[in-house]
Amino acid sequence: MPTANGLRAGTRTGGAISPYQRPAVAPALTAAAYLVVSLAVHRRVLGDLGGSTTGSTSADAHLFAWWLNWFPWAAGHGHELLFTAHQNYPGGVNAMWNTSVPLLAFLLAPVTFTAGPVVSYNIGMILGPAVSGLALVLALRPYVARWLPRSIAGLLYAFSPFVVAHGSVGHLNLVWAVLPPVLLWAVHTLVVVPTAHPARAGALLGVAFAVQTGIYSQTVALGAVALVVVAVCLAVRRPQLAVERLPGVARAVAACLATYVALCAYPLYQLLAGPNRPRVQIRDPAVTGADAANLLVPTHLAALRGGTGPLADQLRSHAGEQGGYLGVALLVVVLVAMVSVRRPLVRMVGAIGVVLLVLSFGVGLVVLDHDTGIPLPWHLVERVPILSEIEPVRFQVLVALCVALLVAVWLDHLADRPPGPRRTAAVAATLLAAVTWLPSDSQVAVPAAVPTFFTRSAQQQLVADDVAETVPTITGTWMGGAEPLLWQAASGMAYRTIGGYFIGSDLRHDLLLEAPTTLYQRVATEITADRTTSMAGAGSAARQLRAAGVTVVLVVDRPAVGAPLLEWTRRVTGTPGRRVDDVWLFRMAPVAAGPH
């Protein structure tokens, strides 16, 4: 039934209710369908869930696996959860400045404890799109009556170019895109058909933001900005309605903030004032926006590319951040829907989508990696604390939601039209346009091999207070750089480490993206690269390791490990070392006591 403000919710058709319209059946079938699609996308990992990770890069996958292991392990051992001082000696890592996914870690803890963190990571990557798509289907209910248009919209959203792009590089935190659909519910509850209890709705929204904080805090900021965009668009297009809704929205905002602060006081402290947070801006704002050409140019992750490969190769950034493809066909559908459907909702969503699209371009317009020099609105916040840390390219997930919503409304509108060739052609054209978002069969699986020592012998050979320097060390190199994090998790956290791939700082560095390299590691790298180097600094290297608290050096026995590297390690540790399984273990020799 139309509401007083004309922002009409969907209408239900009459007649008997089929089994598929019963409350529990349709969501279950839809969730099962989305899960099947996600399994198909990630099929290459299914044969080895514990021995490989889905996605083309291993560093982020191994990092997520470490965090999935850390939270339940730390909770079970009584350690501080959001600061890893116990395990990352001596400085510790501030979890709120990293993609730590604590909520997913606890949800997947039973899997982690029984099958390991790699299996948890893979299951999380498979479930994320399915849950996100179902969330949109449920959130669309007040806007679109029929289940089928909503389920098509949910499928578009769940496997949108944004989700597929971030899934391709193993971004577990971003394939769980549940908050944007919740924002749809909030807008309906507070603006479209205002609830009699706005404070209650606001409190629920605060809970939703708190839940999202447990997945990825940057999405919280993106969502907050999106709500501001909604408010501004409403005030511009419907000023009288905005005035009418203001008191209720104000109460809801107050309740939302109060609830969020109460639930997230500890995470907010870590974010705003916690130890080892970065003291300078993490990324250059000039490189965090989307390439505008991606709007029409698909990447290799799209099944239908139409010979645009050479253009795609020119897009700024890597494929994981190139998720803004809409394409001509879906843009035409969106425009037709905005012209043909006589609902203020459609035009409002279109306006909001355009604003969010412009925001996704960042501080300046870039086309095919060429900076045009044209400043864009995000330039106004590039120096604002916290907001400046947002990567505006990730507004693309909200743009995808707007597109999916408009497609659902359009299909629902067509269902109300009289049957005939024109309606059939319009439905067919819309579905063909939706197919342009079909992902290509390019999701890969990367081996996640763990040396036998860490799974079989580490618990017996090491003690919980041991601090290990590993060779290779932990870096942010996309392929293989974070393997030692995976080994530590696989060992049951049998030791601590001075390495790390993280965002943080220490007393000497305002920003760190990985742990500083020790002299021992620098020489070890030179040796394994077959570059001539001197071993004269063994004493200095030993003193540096001892100052960092290192008690043991673990050299994984790989082809690059030869006599020179083992000799260098013997000189630094002062011990001959011994081979245990597939790792050379060197304990640091005690420091000789000086004369009395």
mmCIF file of N, CA and C in Angstrom, residues 1-9 191-194 238 240-241 244-245 344:
data_model
loop_
_atom_site.group_PDB
_atom_site.id
_atom_site.type_symbol
_atom_site.label_atom_id
_atom_site.label_comp_id
_atom_site.label_asym_id
_atom_site.label_seq_id
_atom_site.Cartn_x
_atom_site.Cartn_y
_atom_site.Cartn_z
ATOM 1 N N MET A 1 0.854 -1.195 0.000
ATOM 2 C CA MET A 1 0.000 0.000 0.000
ATOM 3 C C MET A 1 0.885 1.238 0.000
ATOM 4 N N PRO A 2 0.523 2.253 -0.808
ATOM 5 C CA PRO A 2 1.341 3.468 -0.816
ATOM 6 C C PRO A 2 1.344 4.126 0.549
ATOM 7 N N THR A 3 2.480 4.662 0.923
ATOM 8 C CA THR A 3 2.584 5.404 2.169
ATOM 9 C C THR A 3 2.334 6.869 1.901
ATOM 10 N N ALA A 4 2.220 7.622 2.968
ATOM 11 C CA ALA A 4 1.884 9.038 2.840
ATOM 12 C C ALA A 4 2.925 9.804 2.049
ATOM 13 N N ASN A 5 4.175 9.392 2.117
ATOM 14 C CA ASN A 5 5.224 10.157 1.440
ATOM 15 C C ASN A 5 5.492 9.662 0.025
ATOM 16 N N GLY A 6 4.781 8.632 -0.386
ATOM 17 C CA GLY A 6 4.963 8.156 -1.748
ATOM 18 C C GLY A 6 6.106 7.190 -1.927
ATOM 19 N N LEU A 7 6.905 6.940 -0.878
ATOM 20 C CA LEU A 7 7.981 5.954 -0.980
ATOM 21 C C LEU A 7 7.371 4.592 -0.706
ATOM 22 N N ARG A 8 6.761 4.011 -1.720
ATOM 23 C CA ARG A 8 5.895 2.853 -1.578
ATOM 24 C C ARG A 8 6.702 1.574 -1.358
ATOM 25 N N ALA A 9 6.233 0.770 -0.417
ATOM 26 C CA ALA A 9 6.776 -0.569 -0.277
ATOM 27 C C ALA A 9 6.114 -1.471 -1.306
ATOM 28 N N VAL A 191 12.895 6.121 7.648
ATOM 29 C CA VAL A 191 12.551 7.161 6.676
ATOM 30 C C VAL A 191 11.315 6.796 5.855
ATOM 31 N N VAL A 192 11.345 5.597 5.243
ATOM 32 C CA VAL A 192 10.264 5.244 4.320
ATOM 33 C C VAL A 192 8.953 5.050 5.066
ATOM 34 N N VAL A 193 8.958 4.122 6.025
ATOM 35 C CA VAL A 193 7.776 3.894 6.879
ATOM 36 C C VAL A 193 8.260 3.966 8.313
ATOM 37 N N PRO A 194 8.298 5.169 8.892
ATOM 38 C CA PRO A 194 8.931 5.350 10.203
ATOM 39 C C PRO A 194 8.295 4.494 11.292
ATOM 40 N N ARG A 238 13.619 15.793 -1.203
ATOM 41 C CA ARG A 238 12.347 15.858 -0.471
ATOM 42 C C ARG A 238 12.536 16.642 0.822
ATOM 43 N N GLN A 240 10.717 18.712 2.593
ATOM 44 C CA GLN A 240 9.630 18.684 3.562
ATOM 45 C C GLN A 240 9.604 17.357 4.311
ATOM 46 N N LEU A 241 9.810 16.266 3.553
ATOM 47 C CA LEU A 241 9.849 14.950 4.191
ATOM 48 C C LEU A 241 11.037 14.845 5.146
ATOM 49 N N GLU A 244 10.147 16.416 8.355
ATOM 50 C CA GLU A 244 9.209 15.598 9.109
ATOM 51 C C GLU A 244 9.916 14.428 9.804
ATOM 52 N N ARG A 245 10.883 13.858 9.126
ATOM 53 C CA ARG A 245 11.560 12.683 9.685
ATOM 54 C C ARG A 245 12.675 13.039 10.670
ATOM 55 N N PRO A 344 9.102 7.291 -6.191
ATOM 56 C CA PRO A 344 10.199 8.150 -5.723
ATOM 57 C C PRO A 344 11.401 7.354 -5.229
#
